[in-house]
Amino acid sequence: MAKKKRTKSQVASIVWESIWLSLFGIFSVTGVVMGILGVCAHNIGWNSRNPLYSAETNMTNLFNWGFRIDWRIFGAVLIFIGMLGIMATLFYFAQKYDKAKIKAARREERLKAILAEESNLSVEAAVPGFINPQSDAAAKDKLNK
């Protein structure tokens, strides 16, 4: 079976879909890593020599937030954002591909209808006195007489 050649718009669509899925995948993986680091930070201990807990508090100071950032919660938020982004991307491109398939199917149906109509006309033109009973009501009246 011959492989279909893709148009520029199809290739661009595939590239953009890959970019968006990769971006939101990075969000999700980062969220998992942040969640794991948060669990480790709180299970090692709360002393001043805990580097993960120190990094958590330093991140809060870096962004000048009035509350302490818990990496477990921050990771869950990143996973949620990544998941929503992946779902939205998949939904958008699935609809786009379905619309293209429906459009191609309608075009094929119109082409078949036009070809069928032309073949009826060519038979009528080639055979003098030929009346197609399916073409119109006037032709049916001529047949009945």
PDB file of C-alpha atoms in Angstrom, residues 24-135:
ATOM      1  CA  PHE A  24       2.708  19.883  29.081  1.00  0.00           C
ATOM      2  CA  GLY A  25       4.552  16.582  29.559  1.00  0.00           C
ATOM      3  CA  ILE A  26       7.484  18.547  30.986  1.00  0.00           C
ATOM      4  CA  PHE A  27       5.046  20.260  33.376  1.00  0.00           C
ATOM      5  CA  SER A  28       3.776  16.877  34.534  1.00  0.00           C
ATOM      6  CA  VAL A  29       7.225  15.334  34.977  1.00  0.00           C
ATOM      7  CA  THR A  30       8.428  18.426  36.840  1.00  0.00           C
ATOM      8  CA  GLY A  31       5.422  18.118  39.125  1.00  0.00           C
ATOM      9  CA  VAL A  32       6.238  14.487  39.882  1.00  0.00           C
ATOM     10  CA  VAL A  33       9.867  15.383  40.654  1.00  0.00           C
ATOM     11  CA  MET A  34       8.799  18.295  42.884  1.00  0.00           C
ATOM     12  CA  GLY A  35       6.368  16.038  44.727  1.00  0.00           C
ATOM     13  CA  ILE A  36       9.050  13.415  45.335  1.00  0.00           C
ATOM     14  CA  LEU A  37      11.511  16.049  46.566  1.00  0.00           C
ATOM     15  CA  GLY A  38       8.823  17.463  48.855  1.00  0.00           C
ATOM     16  CA  VAL A  39       8.150  14.065  50.392  1.00  0.00           C
ATOM     17  CA  CYS A  40      11.884  13.534  50.896  1.00  0.00           C
ATOM     18  CA  ALA A  41      12.302  17.012  52.419  1.00  0.00           C
ATOM     19  CA  HIS A  42       9.650  16.381  55.055  1.00  0.00           C
ATOM     20  CA  ASN A  43      10.677  12.805  55.866  1.00  0.00           C
ATOM     21  CA  ILE A  44      14.414  13.427  56.331  1.00  0.00           C
ATOM     22  CA  GLY A  45      13.921  15.833  59.194  1.00  0.00           C
ATOM     23  CA  TRP A  46      13.388  19.485  59.954  1.00  0.00           C
ATOM     24  CA  ASN A  47      16.844  20.443  61.161  1.00  0.00           C
ATOM     25  CA  SER A  48      18.963  23.178  59.640  1.00  0.00           C
ATOM     26  CA  ARG A  49      21.212  20.692  57.824  1.00  0.00           C
ATOM     27  CA  ASN A  50      18.364  19.322  55.656  1.00  0.00           C
ATOM     28  CA  PRO A  51      19.257  20.622  52.158  1.00  0.00           C
ATOM     29  CA  LEU A  52      15.835  19.889  50.616  1.00  0.00           C
ATOM     30  CA  TYR A  53      13.939  21.713  53.345  1.00  0.00           C
ATOM     31  CA  SER A  54      16.402  24.617  53.099  1.00  0.00           C
ATOM     32  CA  ALA A  55      15.833  24.747  49.335  1.00  0.00           C
ATOM     33  CA  GLU A  56      12.062  24.834  49.945  1.00  0.00           C
ATOM     34  CA  THR A  57      12.349  27.810  52.311  1.00  0.00           C
ATOM     35  CA  ASN A  58      14.890  29.542  50.036  1.00  0.00           C
ATOM     36  CA  MET A  59      12.484  29.207  47.111  1.00  0.00           C
ATOM     37  CA  THR A  60       9.838  30.976  49.206  1.00  0.00           C
ATOM     38  CA  ASN A  61      12.298  33.776  50.009  1.00  0.00           C
ATOM     39  CA  LEU A  62      13.376  34.022  46.367  1.00  0.00           C
ATOM     40  CA  PHE A  63       9.834  34.669  45.106  1.00  0.00           C
ATOM     41  CA  ASN A  64       8.960  36.927  48.109  1.00  0.00           C
ATOM     42  CA  TRP A  65       5.774  35.036  48.872  1.00  0.00           C
ATOM     43  CA  GLY A  66       4.148  35.512  52.271  1.00  0.00           C
ATOM     44  CA  PHE A  67       3.596  31.777  52.727  1.00  0.00           C
ATOM     45  CA  ARG A  68       5.954  28.815  52.634  1.00  0.00           C
ATOM     46  CA  ILE A  69       5.854  26.775  49.446  1.00  0.00           C
ATOM     47  CA  ASP A  70       5.375  23.086  50.088  1.00  0.00           C
ATOM     48  CA  TRP A  71       6.901  21.198  47.178  1.00  0.00           C
ATOM     49  CA  ARG A  72       4.361  18.407  47.514  1.00  0.00           C
ATOM     50  CA  ILE A  73       1.487  20.834  46.876  1.00  0.00           C
ATOM     51  CA  PHE A  74       3.485  22.701  44.217  1.00  0.00           C
ATOM     52  CA  GLY A  75       4.172  19.392  42.447  1.00  0.00           C
ATOM     53  CA  ALA A  76       0.492  18.428  42.567  1.00  0.00           C
ATOM     54  CA  VAL A  77      -0.443  21.788  41.011  1.00  0.00           C
ATOM     55  CA  LEU A  78       2.122  21.299  38.225  1.00  0.00           C
ATOM     56  CA  ILE A  79       0.828  17.775  37.553  1.00  0.00           C
ATOM     57  CA  PHE A  80      -2.734  19.131  37.381  1.00  0.00           C
ATOM     58  CA  ILE A  81      -1.733  21.917  34.959  1.00  0.00           C
ATOM     59  CA  GLY A  82       0.178  19.443  32.789  1.00  0.00           C
ATOM     60  CA  MET A  83      -2.724  16.988  32.769  1.00  0.00           C
ATOM     61  CA  LEU A  84      -5.255  19.669  31.795  1.00  0.00           C
ATOM     62  CA  GLY A  85      -2.936  20.920  29.063  1.00  0.00           C
ATOM     63  CA  ILE A  86      -2.423  17.446  27.629  1.00  0.00           C
ATOM     64  CA  MET A  87      -6.158  16.763  27.660  1.00  0.00           C
ATOM     65  CA  ALA A  88      -6.936  20.103  25.978  1.00  0.00           C
ATOM     66  CA  THR A  89      -4.251  19.514  23.333  1.00  0.00           C
ATOM     67  CA  LEU A  90      -5.480  16.011  22.552  1.00  0.00           C
ATOM     68  CA  PHE A  91      -9.101  17.203  22.402  1.00  0.00           C
ATOM     69  CA  TYR A  92      -8.253  20.125  20.094  1.00  0.00           C
ATOM     70  CA  PHE A  93      -6.206  18.123  17.619  1.00  0.00           C
ATOM     71  CA  ALA A  94      -8.628  15.173  17.643  1.00  0.00           C
ATOM     72  CA  GLN A  95     -11.428  17.549  16.644  1.00  0.00           C
ATOM     73  CA  LYS A  96      -9.215  19.108  13.996  1.00  0.00           C
ATOM     74  CA  TYR A  97      -8.399  15.723  12.437  1.00  0.00           C
ATOM     75  CA  ASP A  98     -12.053  14.616  12.590  1.00  0.00           C
ATOM     76  CA  LYS A  99     -13.157  17.776  10.794  1.00  0.00           C
ATOM     77  CA  ALA A 100     -10.592  17.131   8.073  1.00  0.00           C
ATOM     78  CA  LYS A 101     -11.832  13.547   7.622  1.00  0.00           C
ATOM     79  CA  ILE A 102     -15.472  14.678   7.443  1.00  0.00           C
ATOM     80  CA  LYS A 103     -14.543  17.373   4.919  1.00  0.00           C
ATOM     81  CA  ALA A 104     -12.723  14.814   2.746  1.00  0.00           C
ATOM     82  CA  ALA A 105     -15.694  12.422   2.941  1.00  0.00           C
ATOM     83  CA  ARG A 106     -18.131  15.172   1.873  1.00  0.00           C
ATOM     84  CA  ARG A 107     -15.844  16.126  -1.006  1.00  0.00           C
ATOM     85  CA  GLU A 108     -15.721  12.475  -2.108  1.00  0.00           C
ATOM     86  CA  GLU A 109     -19.536  12.215  -1.987  1.00  0.00           C
ATOM     87  CA  ARG A 110     -19.934  15.379  -4.056  1.00  0.00           C
ATOM     88  CA  LEU A 111     -17.424  14.070  -6.596  1.00  0.00           C
ATOM     89  CA  LYS A 112     -19.303  10.767  -6.878  1.00  0.00           C
ATOM     90  CA  ALA A 113     -22.606  12.603  -7.358  1.00  0.00           C
ATOM     91  CA  ILE A 114     -21.121  14.818 -10.062  1.00  0.00           C
ATOM     92  CA  LEU A 115     -19.561  11.847 -11.857  1.00  0.00           C
ATOM     93  CA  ALA A 116     -22.829   9.901 -11.688  1.00  0.00           C
ATOM     94  CA  GLU A 117     -24.734  12.876 -13.114  1.00  0.00           C
ATOM     95  CA  GLU A 118     -22.186  13.311 -15.895  1.00  0.00           C
ATOM     96  CA  SER A 119     -22.347   9.624 -16.802  1.00  0.00           C
ATOM     97  CA  ASN A 120     -26.147   9.873 -17.129  1.00  0.00           C
ATOM     98  CA  LEU A 121     -25.793  12.926 -19.340  1.00  0.00           C
ATOM     99  CA  SER A 122     -23.154  11.245 -21.519  1.00  0.00           C
ATOM    100  CA  VAL A 123     -25.428   8.218 -22.105  1.00  0.00           C
ATOM    101  CA  GLU A 124     -28.306  10.518 -23.074  1.00  0.00           C
ATOM    102  CA  ALA A 125     -26.068  12.432 -25.479  1.00  0.00           C
ATOM    103  CA  ALA A 126     -24.543   9.287 -27.009  1.00  0.00           C
ATOM    104  CA  VAL A 127     -27.819   7.424 -27.643  1.00  0.00           C
ATOM    105  CA  PRO A 128     -30.427   9.425 -29.571  1.00  0.00           C
ATOM    106  CA  GLY A 129     -33.904   8.965 -28.196  1.00  0.00           C
ATOM    107  CA  PHE A 130     -32.624   7.655 -24.837  1.00  0.00           C
ATOM    108  CA  ILE A 131     -34.693   8.912 -21.941  1.00  0.00           C
ATOM    109  CA  ASN A 132     -33.455   8.427 -18.413  1.00  0.00           C
ATOM    110  CA  PRO A 133     -36.521   7.706 -16.272  1.00  0.00           C
ATOM    111  CA  GLN A 134     -34.768   8.918 -13.161  1.00  0.00           C
ATOM    112  CA  SER A 135     -33.804  12.328 -14.521  1.00  0.00           C
TER     113      SER A 135
END
